[in-house]
Coordinates of C-alpha atoms in Angstrom, one line a residue:
Chain A
M283 CA 2.3 -23.1 -34.8
L284 CA 0.1 -21.5 -32.2
L285 CA 2.6 -19.3 -30.5
E286 CA 6.0 -18.2 -31.7
V287 CA 8.3 -15.9 -29.8
R288 CA 11.2 -14.4 -31.7
D289 CA 14.1 -12.6 -30.2
L290 CA 12.1 -11.0 -27.3
R291 CA 13.9 -8.4 -25.3
M292 CA 12.4 -6.7 -22.3
Y293 CA 14.5 -4.6 -19.9
Y294 CA 13.6 -2.7 -16.8
E295 CA 14.9 0.8 -16.3
I296 CA 16.5 1.7 -13.0
E297 CA 16.9 5.4 -12.8
G298 CA 20.5 6.5 -12.8
K299 CA 21.8 2.9 -13.1
G300 CA 20.7 1.6 -16.4
W301 CA 18.7 -1.3 -17.7
V302 CA 18.1 -4.6 -16.1
K303 CA 18.2 -7.1 -18.9
A304 CA 15.5 -9.5 -17.6
V305 CA 14.4 -11.0 -20.9
D306 CA 17.2 -10.8 -23.4
G307 CA 16.7 -12.4 -26.8
V308 CA 14.3 -15.2 -26.0
S309 CA 12.9 -17.3 -28.8
F310 CA 10.7 -20.4 -28.6
T311 CA 7.7 -22.0 -30.2
L312 CA 4.6 -23.6 -28.7
D313 CA 2.3 -25.9 -30.6
K314 CA -1.4 -26.5 -30.0
E315 CA -1.9 -28.7 -26.9
E316 CA 1.8 -28.7 -26.2
S317 CA 3.3 -27.8 -22.9
L318 CA 6.5 -26.0 -22.4
G319 CA 8.2 -25.8 -19.0
I320 CA 10.5 -23.0 -18.2
V321 CA 13.0 -23.5 -15.4
G322 CA 15.7 -21.4 -13.8
E323 CA 16.8 -19.9 -10.6
S324 CA 14.9 -17.0 -9.1
G325 CA 15.8 -13.7 -10.8
C326 CA 16.6 -15.4 -14.1
G327 CA 13.8 -13.6 -15.9
K328 CA 11.2 -16.4 -16.1
S329 CA 8.4 -14.4 -14.5
S330 CA 9.3 -11.3 -16.5
L331 CA 9.0 -13.5 -19.6
A332 CA 5.5 -14.5 -18.5
T333 CA 4.3 -10.9 -18.0
T334 CA 6.0 -9.8 -21.3
L335 CA 4.0 -12.4 -23.2
I336 CA 0.7 -10.6 -22.3
K337 CA 2.4 -7.2 -22.0
V338 CA 1.3 -6.6 -18.5
L339 CA 4.4 -4.7 -17.4
P340 CA 5.4 -2.1 -14.8
T341 CA 5.9 1.4 -16.1
N342 CA 9.7 1.2 -16.0
A343 CA 9.7 -1.8 -18.3
K344 CA 10.4 -1.5 -22.0
I345 CA 10.2 -4.1 -24.8
F346 CA 13.2 -3.4 -27.1
S347 CA 12.8 -6.0 -29.7
G348 CA 11.0 -9.2 -30.7
E349 CA 7.8 -10.6 -32.0
I350 CA 5.1 -12.6 -30.2
L351 CA 3.1 -14.3 -33.0
L352 CA -0.2 -15.8 -31.8
D353 CA -1.8 -17.6 -34.8
G354 CA 0.6 -15.6 -37.0
V355 CA -0.4 -12.2 -35.6
D356 CA 2.2 -10.1 -33.8
I357 CA 0.5 -9.1 -30.5
L358 CA 3.2 -6.6 -29.7
K359 CA 2.2 -4.5 -32.6
M360 CA -1.4 -4.4 -31.5
P361 CA -2.7 -1.2 -29.9
E362 CA -3.1 -1.5 -26.1
N363 CA -6.9 -1.4 -26.2
R364 CA -7.2 -4.3 -28.7
L365 CA -4.6 -6.3 -26.8
R366 CA -6.6 -5.8 -23.7
R367 CA -9.9 -6.8 -25.1
E368 CA -9.0 -9.5 -27.5
I369 CA -5.9 -11.2 -26.3
R370 CA -5.5 -10.9 -22.5
W371 CA -7.4 -13.7 -20.7
Q372 CA -9.4 -14.3 -23.9
K373 CA -6.6 -16.0 -25.8
I374 CA -3.7 -16.0 -23.3
A375 CA -4.6 -16.4 -19.6
M376 CA -2.4 -16.6 -16.6
V377 CA -2.3 -18.6 -13.4
F378 CA -0.3 -16.7 -10.9
Q379 CA 1.1 -17.9 -7.6
G380 CA -2.4 -18.0 -6.1
S381 CA -1.5 -19.0 -2.6
M382 CA 0.0 -15.6 -2.2
N383 CA -1.8 -12.5 -3.3
A384 CA -3.1 -13.2 -6.8
L385 CA -6.6 -12.7 -5.7
N386 CA -7.8 -9.4 -4.3
P387 CA -8.3 -10.1 -0.6
I388 CA -11.4 -8.0 -0.2
I389 CA -13.4 -9.1 -3.2
K390 CA -15.4 -12.3 -3.3
V391 CA -13.8 -15.1 -5.3
G392 CA -16.9 -15.4 -7.5
D393 CA -16.9 -11.7 -8.2
Q394 CA -13.3 -11.9 -9.4
I395 CA -14.1 -14.7 -11.8
V396 CA -17.2 -12.9 -12.9
E397 CA -15.1 -9.8 -13.6
A398 CA -12.9 -11.8 -15.9
I399 CA -16.0 -13.1 -17.8
L400 CA -17.8 -9.8 -18.0
T401 CA -14.8 -7.9 -19.2
H402 CA -14.8 -9.9 -22.4
K403 CA -18.3 -11.4 -22.8
R404 CA -21.7 -9.8 -22.9
M405 CA -24.0 -11.7 -20.6
S406 CA -26.1 -11.2 -17.6
K407 CA -24.5 -11.1 -14.2
R408 CA -26.5 -14.1 -13.1
R409 CA -25.3 -16.2 -16.0
A410 CA -21.7 -15.1 -15.3
W411 CA -22.1 -16.2 -11.7
K412 CA -23.5 -19.5 -12.7
R413 CA -20.5 -20.0 -15.0
A414 CA -18.1 -19.0 -12.2
E415 CA -19.7 -21.6 -10.0
K416 CA -19.4 -24.2 -12.7
L417 CA -15.7 -23.4 -13.2
L418 CA -15.1 -23.8 -9.5
K419 CA -16.7 -27.2 -9.5
M420 CA -14.5 -28.1 -12.5
V421 CA -11.3 -27.5 -10.5
G422 CA -12.6 -29.6 -7.6
L423 CA -14.0 -26.9 -5.4
D424 CA -17.5 -26.5 -3.9
S425 CA -19.5 -23.9 -5.8
S426 CA -20.2 -22.1 -2.5
I427 CA -16.5 -21.0 -2.6
A428 CA -17.7 -18.3 -5.0
H429 CA -19.3 -16.5 -2.2
R430 CA -16.2 -16.6 0.0
Y431 CA -13.4 -14.1 0.3
P432 CA -9.9 -15.2 -0.6
F433 CA -8.6 -14.9 3.0
E434 CA -11.2 -17.5 4.1
L435 CA -9.6 -20.1 1.8
S436 CA -6.6 -22.4 2.2
G437 CA -3.5 -22.0 -0.1
G438 CA -4.6 -25.0 -2.2
Q439 CA -8.2 -23.8 -2.5
K440 CA -6.9 -20.3 -3.6
Q441 CA -4.7 -21.9 -6.2
R442 CA -7.6 -23.9 -7.6
A443 CA -9.8 -20.8 -7.7
V444 CA -7.0 -18.9 -9.6
I445 CA -6.9 -21.8 -12.1
A446 CA -10.7 -21.7 -12.4
M447 CA -10.5 -18.0 -13.1
A448 CA -7.8 -18.5 -15.8
L449 CA -10.1 -21.0 -17.6
A450 CA -13.1 -18.7 -17.5
L451 CA -12.9 -17.7 -21.2
R452 CA -11.4 -21.0 -22.5
P453 CA -8.1 -19.5 -23.5
K454 CA -5.7 -21.0 -26.1
V455 CA -2.6 -20.5 -24.1
L456 CA -2.3 -20.8 -20.3
I457 CA 0.7 -19.4 -18.6
A458 CA 1.2 -20.8 -15.2
D459 CA 3.8 -18.8 -13.2
E460 CA 5.0 -20.8 -10.1
P461 CA 1.5 -22.3 -9.6
T462 CA 2.7 -24.8 -7.0
T463 CA 5.2 -22.7 -5.1
A464 CA 4.5 -22.1 -1.4
L465 CA 2.1 -25.1 -1.3
D466 CA 2.8 -28.3 0.6
V467 CA 3.9 -31.3 -1.4
I468 CA 0.6 -33.1 -1.4
V469 CA -1.3 -30.1 -2.5
Q470 CA 1.4 -29.4 -5.1
A471 CA 0.9 -32.9 -6.6
Q472 CA -2.9 -32.3 -6.7
I473 CA -2.5 -29.0 -8.5
L474 CA -0.1 -30.5 -11.0
K475 CA -2.5 -33.3 -11.7
L476 CA -5.3 -30.8 -12.1
L477 CA -3.4 -28.7 -14.5
K478 CA -2.5 -31.8 -16.6
N479 CA -6.1 -33.0 -16.7
L480 CA -7.4 -29.6 -17.6
Q481 CA -4.8 -29.2 -20.3
R482 CA -5.9 -32.4 -22.0
E483 CA -9.6 -31.6 -21.5
F484 CA -9.5 -28.1 -22.9
G485 CA -6.8 -28.7 -25.4
L486 CA -4.7 -26.0 -23.8
S487 CA -1.2 -25.0 -24.7
L488 CA 0.6 -24.6 -21.4
I489 CA 3.6 -22.6 -20.4
F490 CA 4.6 -23.8 -17.0
I491 CA 7.1 -21.6 -15.2
S492 CA 8.8 -22.9 -12.1
H493 CA 12.1 -23.1 -10.3
D494 CA 11.0 -26.6 -9.3
I495 CA 12.6 -29.0 -11.8
S496 CA 10.6 -32.0 -10.7
A497 CA 7.3 -30.1 -11.1
V498 CA 8.3 -29.0 -14.6
S499 CA 9.2 -32.5 -15.6
E500 CA 5.7 -33.7 -14.5
V501 CA 3.7 -31.5 -16.8
S502 CA 5.9 -30.5 -19.7
D503 CA 6.5 -31.9 -23.2
K504 CA 9.3 -29.5 -23.8
V505 CA 11.6 -27.7 -21.4
A506 CA 13.5 -24.4 -21.7
V507 CA 16.2 -23.7 -19.2
M508 CA 16.7 -20.0 -18.5
Y509 CA 19.8 -18.3 -17.2
A510 CA 20.3 -14.6 -16.7
G511 CA 17.5 -13.6 -19.1
K512 CA 18.3 -16.1 -21.8
I513 CA 17.3 -19.6 -22.8
V514 CA 20.5 -21.6 -22.6
E515 CA 19.0 -25.0 -23.4
L516 CA 15.7 -26.1 -25.0
G517 CA 14.6 -29.6 -25.7
S518 CA 12.2 -32.4 -25.0
V519 CA 11.8 -33.4 -21.3
E520 CA 14.0 -36.5 -22.0
D521 CA 16.6 -34.3 -23.7
I522 CA 16.8 -32.0 -20.8
F523 CA 16.6 -34.4 -17.9
L524 CA 18.3 -37.4 -19.3
R525 CA 20.8 -35.9 -21.8
P526 CA 21.5 -32.4 -20.6
K527 CA 24.2 -30.7 -22.6
H528 CA 24.6 -27.3 -21.1
P529 CA 26.9 -27.1 -18.0
Y530 CA 24.2 -25.0 -16.3
T531 CA 21.5 -27.5 -16.9
K532 CA 23.8 -30.3 -15.6
A533 CA 24.6 -28.3 -12.5
L534 CA 21.0 -27.5 -11.9
L535 CA 20.0 -31.2 -12.1
R536 CA 22.8 -32.1 -9.7
A537 CA 21.5 -29.6 -7.2
V538 CA 18.2 -31.5 -6.9
P539 CA 17.8 -34.6 -4.7
G540 CA 16.0 -37.6 -6.2
I541 CA 13.8 -39.6 -4.0
R542 CA 14.4 -43.0 -5.6
E543 CA 18.1 -42.5 -6.3
E544 CA 20.8 -43.7 -4.0
K545 CA 22.3 -41.1 -1.7
K546 CA 24.4 -38.9 -3.7
E547 CA 26.2 -35.7 -2.9
L548 CA 24.1 -32.6 -3.8
K549 CA 26.2 -30.1 -5.5
S550 CA 25.2 -26.5 -5.4
I551 CA 26.4 -24.2 -8.1
P552 CA 29.2 -22.0 -6.9
G553 CA 28.8 -18.2 -7.2
T554 CA 25.6 -16.3 -7.5
P555 CA 23.4 -15.5 -10.5
P556 CA 24.7 -12.4 -12.3
N557 CA 23.5 -8.9 -11.8
L558 CA 21.4 -8.3 -14.9
L559 CA 22.2 -4.6 -14.9
S560 CA 25.6 -5.4 -16.2
P561 CA 25.7 -9.1 -17.1
P562 CA 29.0 -10.8 -17.8
S563 CA 30.5 -10.6 -21.2
G564 CA 30.4 -13.5 -23.6
C565 CA 28.5 -16.4 -22.1
R566 CA 26.6 -15.2 -19.1
F567 CA 27.3 -18.4 -17.2
H568 CA 31.1 -18.3 -17.7
P569 CA 32.0 -16.9 -14.2
R570 CA 30.3 -19.9 -12.6
C571 CA 31.1 -22.5 -15.3
P572 CA 33.8 -25.1 -14.5
Y573 CA 34.5 -25.6 -18.2
A574 CA 34.8 -22.0 -19.2
F575 CA 37.6 -21.1 -21.6
G576 CA 38.8 -18.0 -23.4
R577 CA 36.1 -17.9 -26.0
C578 CA 33.4 -18.1 -23.4
R579 CA 34.4 -14.7 -21.9
E580 CA 34.4 -12.9 -25.2
V581 CA 31.7 -14.4 -27.5
E582 CA 28.1 -14.9 -26.6
P583 CA 27.1 -18.5 -27.7
K584 CA 24.1 -18.8 -29.9
L585 CA 21.3 -21.2 -29.3
V586 CA 22.0 -23.9 -31.9
E587 CA 20.5 -27.3 -32.6
A588 CA 22.9 -29.9 -31.1
E589 CA 20.6 -32.8 -31.9
P590 CA 17.2 -32.6 -33.7
G591 CA 14.9 -30.6 -31.5
H592 CA 17.5 -30.1 -28.8
L593 CA 18.9 -26.6 -28.7
V594 CA 21.9 -25.6 -26.6
A595 CA 23.8 -22.3 -26.3
C596 CA 27.3 -23.4 -25.3
H597 CA 30.7 -23.0 -26.9
L598 CA 31.7 -26.5 -25.7
L599 CA 29.4 -27.8 -28.4
G600 CA 30.4 -25.3 -31.0
G601 CA 32.0 -26.5 -34.2
E602 CA 35.6 -25.7 -33.3
T603 CA 35.7 -27.3 -29.9
A604 CA 33.3 -30.1 -30.0
Chain B
M220 CA -19.3 -7.6 13.0
A221 CA -21.4 -6.8 16.1
R222 CA -18.9 -8.6 18.2
Y223 CA -16.0 -6.8 16.6
L224 CA -17.6 -3.4 17.2
A225 CA -18.5 -4.3 20.8
K226 CA -14.9 -5.3 21.4
R227 CA -13.7 -2.1 19.8
A228 CA -16.1 0.0 21.9
V229 CA -14.7 -1.5 25.1
D230 CA -11.1 -0.8 23.8
R231 CA -12.0 2.8 23.0
L232 CA -13.6 3.4 26.3
L233 CA -10.6 2.0 28.1
V234 CA -8.4 4.4 26.2
L235 CA -10.7 7.3 27.2
F236 CA -10.5 6.4 30.9
T237 CA -6.8 5.8 30.8
A238 CA -6.4 9.2 29.2
L239 CA -8.6 10.9 31.9
T240 CA -6.7 9.2 34.7
L241 CA -3.3 10.2 33.2
Q242 CA -4.5 13.8 32.8
F243 CA -5.6 14.0 36.4
L244 CA -2.3 12.6 37.6
L245 CA -0.3 14.9 35.4
L246 CA -2.2 18.0 36.1
R247 CA -3.4 17.7 39.6
V248 CA -1.3 15.1 41.4
L249 CA 2.1 15.4 40.0
P250 CA 2.7 19.2 40.4
Y251 CA 1.4 19.4 43.9
Y252 CA 2.4 16.2 45.6
V253 CA 5.6 15.4 43.7
M254 CA 7.0 18.7 42.5
G255 CA 5.7 20.7 45.4
I256 CA 4.0 23.3 43.2
D257 CA 0.5 24.4 44.2
P258 CA -1.1 25.7 41.0
S259 CA -3.4 27.9 43.0
F260 CA -0.4 30.0 44.2
F261 CA 0.0 31.3 40.7
F262 CA -3.2 33.2 40.6
M263 CA -3.4 34.2 44.3
N264 CA -2.1 37.5 45.5
P265 CA 1.0 36.9 47.7
N266 CA -0.3 39.4 50.2
L267 CA -3.4 37.4 51.0
T268 CA -3.6 35.9 54.5
N269 CA -3.6 32.2 54.9
E270 CA -7.3 32.2 55.8
Q271 CA -8.1 34.0 52.6
R272 CA -6.1 31.5 50.6
E273 CA -7.9 28.6 52.3
L274 CA -11.1 30.2 51.4
I275 CA -10.2 30.5 47.8
R276 CA -8.9 26.9 47.7
K277 CA -12.2 25.8 49.2
T278 CA -14.2 27.6 46.6
F279 CA -12.3 25.6 43.9
G280 CA -12.7 22.4 45.8
L281 CA -9.0 21.9 46.2
D282 CA -9.2 21.1 49.9
E283 CA -11.0 17.9 49.4
P284 CA -9.1 14.5 49.4
L285 CA -7.7 13.4 46.0
P286 CA -10.1 10.5 45.3
Q287 CA -13.0 12.7 45.9
Q288 CA -11.5 15.3 43.6
F289 CA -11.0 12.7 40.9
V290 CA -14.6 11.5 41.0
K291 CA -15.8 15.1 40.9
Y292 CA -13.5 15.8 38.0
V293 CA -14.7 12.9 35.9
L294 CA -18.4 13.5 36.7
S295 CA -18.2 17.2 35.9
L296 CA -16.3 16.7 32.7
F297 CA -18.9 14.3 31.5
T298 CA -21.8 16.6 32.5
G299 CA -20.2 19.4 30.5
N300 CA -19.2 21.4 33.6
M301 CA -15.7 22.4 32.8
G302 CA -15.2 24.7 35.8
Y303 CA -13.8 28.1 35.9
S304 CA -10.5 29.4 34.6
F305 CA -8.1 30.2 37.5
Y306 CA -6.9 33.1 35.4
T307 CA -9.9 34.9 34.1
R308 CA -12.4 33.5 36.7
R309 CA -14.8 33.0 33.8
P310 CA -16.5 29.7 33.0
V311 CA -14.3 27.6 30.8
V312 CA -17.2 26.7 28.5
S313 CA -18.0 30.3 27.6
E314 CA -14.3 31.1 26.9
L315 CA -14.1 28.0 24.8
M316 CA -17.2 29.1 22.8
E317 CA -15.5 32.4 22.0
R318 CA -12.4 30.7 20.6
L319 CA -13.9 27.7 19.0
P320 CA -15.2 29.3 15.8
N321 CA -11.7 30.7 15.0
T322 CA -10.1 27.3 15.5
I323 CA -12.7 25.5 13.5
I324 CA -12.4 27.9 10.6
L325 CA -8.6 27.7 10.6
L326 CA -8.1 24.0 11.2
G327 CA -11.2 22.9 9.4
T328 CA -10.2 24.6 6.2
S329 CA -6.6 23.5 6.5
T330 CA -7.3 19.9 7.4
I331 CA -9.8 19.5 4.5
L332 CA -7.4 21.2 2.1
V333 CA -4.4 19.1 3.2
I334 CA -6.4 15.9 2.7
I335 CA -7.7 16.9 -0.7
L336 CA -4.4 18.3 -1.9
G337 CA -2.4 15.4 -0.4
L338 CA -4.7 12.8 -2.0
A339 CA -4.5 14.5 -5.4
I340 CA -0.8 15.1 -5.4
G341 CA 0.0 11.7 -3.9
L342 CA -2.2 9.9 -6.4
L343 CA -0.7 11.8 -9.3
V344 CA 2.9 11.0 -8.4
A345 CA 2.1 7.4 -7.6
M346 CA 0.8 7.1 -11.2
K347 CA 3.9 8.9 -12.5
R348 CA 6.3 7.0 -10.4
G349 CA 10.0 7.4 -11.3
T350 CA 9.4 10.5 -13.5
K351 CA 10.9 13.9 -12.9
I352 CA 7.6 15.2 -11.5
D353 CA 7.7 12.3 -9.0
T354 CA 11.2 13.0 -7.9
A355 CA 10.5 16.7 -7.6
V356 CA 7.3 16.2 -5.5
V357 CA 8.9 13.6 -3.3
S358 CA 12.0 15.7 -2.4
T359 CA 9.8 18.8 -1.8
S360 CA 7.5 16.8 0.4
V361 CA 10.3 15.4 2.4
F362 CA 11.7 18.9 2.9
L363 CA 8.3 20.4 3.9
N364 CA 7.5 17.5 6.1
S365 CA 10.7 17.9 8.1
F366 CA 10.4 21.7 8.1
P367 CA 9.4 23.0 11.6
S368 CA 6.1 24.8 11.6
F369 CA 7.3 27.5 14.0
F370 CA 10.1 28.4 11.6
L371 CA 7.9 28.5 8.6
G372 CA 5.4 30.6 10.4
L373 CA 8.1 33.1 11.5
L374 CA 9.5 33.2 7.9
L375 CA 6.1 34.0 6.5
L376 CA 5.6 36.6 9.2
L377 CA 8.9 38.2 8.5
F378 CA 8.7 38.3 4.7
L379 CA 5.0 38.6 3.9
G380 CA 4.0 40.4 7.1
Y381 CA 6.9 42.6 8.0
Y382 CA 9.0 43.3 4.9
F383 CA 6.3 43.3 2.2
R384 CA 3.4 44.2 4.5
L385 CA 1.0 42.1 2.5
F386 CA -0.6 40.4 5.5
P387 CA -1.2 41.4 9.1
T388 CA 1.3 40.0 11.6
A389 CA -1.1 39.2 14.5
G390 CA -4.6 38.7 15.5
T391 CA -7.9 37.4 14.1
V392 CA -9.5 40.8 13.0
S393 CA -8.3 44.4 12.8
R394 CA -8.9 46.9 15.6
P395 CA -11.2 48.6 15.5
V396 CA -13.4 45.8 14.2
P397 CA -15.0 46.6 10.8
K398 CA -18.7 47.1 11.2
D399 CA -19.7 46.3 7.6
P400 CA -20.2 42.5 7.5
V401 CA -18.6 42.1 4.1
R402 CA -15.6 44.1 5.1
Y403 CA -15.5 42.1 8.3
I404 CA -15.3 38.8 6.4
A405 CA -12.7 40.2 4.1
D406 CA -10.6 41.4 7.0
Y407 CA -11.0 38.1 8.7
L408 CA -9.9 36.1 5.7
W409 CA -6.9 38.5 5.3
H410 CA -5.9 37.6 8.8
L411 CA -6.5 33.9 8.1
T412 CA -4.2 33.7 5.1
L413 CA -0.8 33.3 6.8
P414 CA -1.7 30.8 9.5
L415 CA -3.8 28.8 7.0
L416 CA -0.9 28.8 4.6
T417 CA 1.5 27.6 7.3
Q418 CA -0.8 24.8 8.3
I419 CA -1.3 23.6 4.7
I420 CA 2.3 23.8 3.7
I421 CA 3.4 21.9 6.8
G422 CA 0.7 19.2 6.5
V423 CA 0.4 18.6 2.8
G424 CA 4.0 17.2 2.2
G425 CA 3.7 14.4 4.6
Y426 CA 0.2 13.5 3.6
A427 CA 1.1 13.4 -0.1
L428 CA 4.0 11.1 0.7
F429 CA 1.8 8.8 2.7
I430 CA -0.8 8.6 -0.1
R431 CA 1.9 8.0 -2.7
S432 CA 3.5 5.1 -0.9
L433 CA 0.0 3.7 -0.1
F434 CA -0.9 3.6 -3.8
I435 CA 2.5 2.4 -5.0
T436 CA 2.3 -0.5 -2.6
Q437 CA -1.2 -1.4 -3.8
L438 CA -0.4 -1.0 -7.5
G439 CA 2.5 -3.4 -7.0
E440 CA 0.4 -6.1 -5.5
D441 CA 0.0 -9.4 -7.4
Y442 CA -3.8 -9.0 -7.7
I443 CA -3.4 -5.8 -9.6
V444 CA -1.2 -7.6 -12.1
T445 CA -3.9 -10.3 -12.2
A446 CA -6.5 -7.7 -12.9
R447 CA -4.4 -6.2 -15.7
A448 CA -3.8 -9.6 -17.2
K449 CA -7.6 -10.2 -17.1
G450 CA -7.9 -7.3 -19.4
V451 CA -9.7 -5.0 -16.9
D452 CA -9.1 -1.4 -17.8
E453 CA -7.1 0.9 -15.7
R454 CA -10.0 3.0 -14.5
K455 CA -11.8 0.0 -13.2
I456 CA -8.7 -1.3 -11.6
M457 CA -8.4 1.9 -9.7
T458 CA -12.0 2.1 -8.6
K459 CA -12.7 -1.5 -7.9
H460 CA -9.3 -3.0 -6.8
V461 CA -7.1 -0.3 -5.6
L462 CA -9.4 2.2 -3.9
R463 CA -11.1 -0.3 -1.7
N464 CA -7.8 -1.6 -0.4
V465 CA -6.4 1.9 0.4
L466 CA -9.5 3.1 2.0
P467 CA -9.0 1.7 5.5
P468 CA -5.6 3.5 6.2
I469 CA -6.9 6.7 4.6
I470 CA -10.0 6.6 6.8
T471 CA -7.8 6.1 9.9
T472 CA -5.6 9.1 9.1
I473 CA -8.7 11.3 8.5
A474 CA -10.2 10.0 11.8
L475 CA -7.0 11.0 13.6
A476 CA -7.0 14.5 12.0
L477 CA -10.6 15.4 12.8
P478 CA -10.3 16.1 16.5
G479 CA -7.5 18.6 15.7
I480 CA -10.2 20.8 14.1
V481 CA -11.5 21.5 17.6
S482 CA -8.4 21.2 19.7
G483 CA -6.5 23.5 17.4
A484 CA -2.9 24.0 16.3
V485 CA -0.8 25.2 19.3
I486 CA 2.3 26.4 17.5
T487 CA 0.7 28.1 14.5
E488 CA -2.0 29.8 16.6
T489 CA 0.6 31.1 19.0
I490 CA 2.9 32.5 16.4
F491 CA 0.1 34.3 14.5
S492 CA -1.7 35.3 17.8
W493 CA -4.8 33.6 16.5
Y494 CA -7.6 33.8 19.0
G495 CA -8.1 30.0 19.0
V496 CA -8.2 26.9 21.2
G497 CA -4.6 25.8 20.5
R498 CA -3.1 29.1 21.7
W499 CA -5.4 29.0 24.7
L500 CA -4.2 25.6 25.7
F501 CA -0.6 26.8 25.4
E502 CA -1.1 29.9 27.5
A503 CA -3.2 28.0 30.1
S504 CA -0.4 25.4 30.5
L505 CA 2.2 28.2 31.2
Q506 CA -0.1 29.7 33.8
F507 CA -1.0 26.4 35.5
D508 CA -4.6 27.2 34.6
Y509 CA -5.5 23.5 34.7
P510 CA -9.3 23.8 34.4
V511 CA -8.7 25.1 30.9
V512 CA -5.9 22.6 30.1
Q513 CA -8.0 19.6 31.3
A514 CA -11.1 20.9 29.4
V515 CA -9.2 21.2 26.1
L516 CA -7.5 17.8 26.6
F517 CA -10.7 16.2 27.6
I518 CA -12.5 17.4 24.5
S519 CA -9.7 16.3 22.2
V520 CA -9.5 12.8 23.9
V521 CA -13.3 12.3 23.6
L522 CA -13.3 13.5 20.0
T523 CA -10.4 11.3 19.1
V524 CA -12.1 8.3 20.7
I525 CA -15.4 9.0 18.9
S526 CA -13.8 9.7 15.6
L527 CA -11.7 6.5 15.8
Y528 CA -14.8 4.5 16.7
I529 CA -16.6 5.8 13.6
A530 CA -13.5 4.9 11.6
D531 CA -13.8 1.4 13.1
I532 CA -17.4 1.1 11.9
V533 CA -16.6 2.4 8.4
I534 CA -13.6 0.2 8.0
A535 CA -15.6 -2.8 9.1
I536 CA -18.1 -2.0 6.3
V537 CA -15.4 -1.6 3.7
D538 CA -13.1 -4.5 4.6
P539 CA -14.5 -8.0 4.9
R540 CA -11.3 -9.2 6.7
V541 CA -12.3 -6.9 9.6
R542 CA -16.0 -7.6 9.4
L543 CA -15.8 -11.4 9.3
R544 CA -13.2 -12.0 11.9

């Protein structure tokens, strides 16, 4: 097992109001060269999970419990300095939403890649630049892009540059947080293809985070569905998309139009995602769930194996009611 | 970059000429032709005969047609001929030179201290965002920023000047003026304390708040998170990523504050009877002494335009988005 996350809890403190339970008891595993997709509505904690995995958090965030085992070593127990030098980017790199502001607007693209290299490797600036140019070529960009500023590039070019930067140190795990959001469909497809190819080529383990279910289904082997800071269903792509078990997953799939399917009615999920300052008791989805019954309001369902490799957190599948 | 700077130069010159025209309209056309006030009446003895009045008006060039006056006014301002005060009949330039050192000392010191203190405090609380220190500094700053300077000045005068008699209540030096240069400097600094304190207290709150929000916005940007994720250490993030992005707005605020070092602080100088340019401007406005008013306004407009243009150049060097567009 390359990466194992156990019972991870990360809350944000809001002064005078309490804690926002953005990541609340999340567990999953990731094998070498495996790709895990994480889907959920905005505000469900998926981006918070990503930044918790490399412990790059704002000052009001606190990790309350959990372990992040990378090759068996808990990186949460590492001193900050070691984590910074040995883990970040070196072992776990991130691709942020590059079309937005992931690159510093006033520093040349090449300089930003070189910065990533020289933070971890001892080499001459010239060699680092050569490497940056090579990385840019690898993601399908012209090496001259290195000498340009981010504001001179298109959204797709920026996203490719961000990916090139993430690969600079040949990390083991690549976390891609909404890498295709805010790009047009054609560019989205290109970026997804690029990510898939690079994953194969580099033997990367990929964590792909998106609210876009179809994008997740393209690149992932396994999918975790997140709701209100928790994973509610986890399984293979086929499990999740063809045999969903959790009412939330089912509702989420019904809310997405399929291009080859016949016209069907799109059903949005009634209600709004809960306020994570004071999430609902019991199952967090129960106020919006059409199948909710007494137990759902009182007892929080555990993530249990419904079928081999297919985990669901729902009382409907629990022993007593199934 | 050259094209950008040329365009900016044209913009700035336009501002200068608009300001000059407005000044002329406000000071010379509006009072006389619209409100029916002839500024020259204020300094002429009412017992003078009409002939004598005309003679005086003629010596000041007030009998000429307006367009001619305007051209003369612009030309003389740019050649450094600021005319004569209606009130003291002395050249405006020589009066200005008497007051300028006092204003430069007061405003120069306070402006530099406000910027340094504001930067330090703002940066500190931006890093300690959400803590008790932050809350305390923010609420104090909001309070100070909204506190009127005339009221603060009066409070300081009343308590430190009148009740406790720690500081003088008026003037720039004691009378008689101390002869020993060391004692003169000490006496001058003693007089400087209260107005300087007023200027700093009034200015620093707002500037610290500005710096704080500037840094907080920057530190929350995605590329800062990216830099952290890359493993770049905090010091380098500050110097390489944050500082260069916050520099342009800081340069602009400094550029806007600099002309004040010469044009003075009207309220503070008046309250503390500081022999400076700001108080002069205030008194001259009350007396319709418009050669003085227009000279001071002209200098502050010219300095503002120059100072902003220098800011344009510096920002173009720092920020490629400006330079390359």
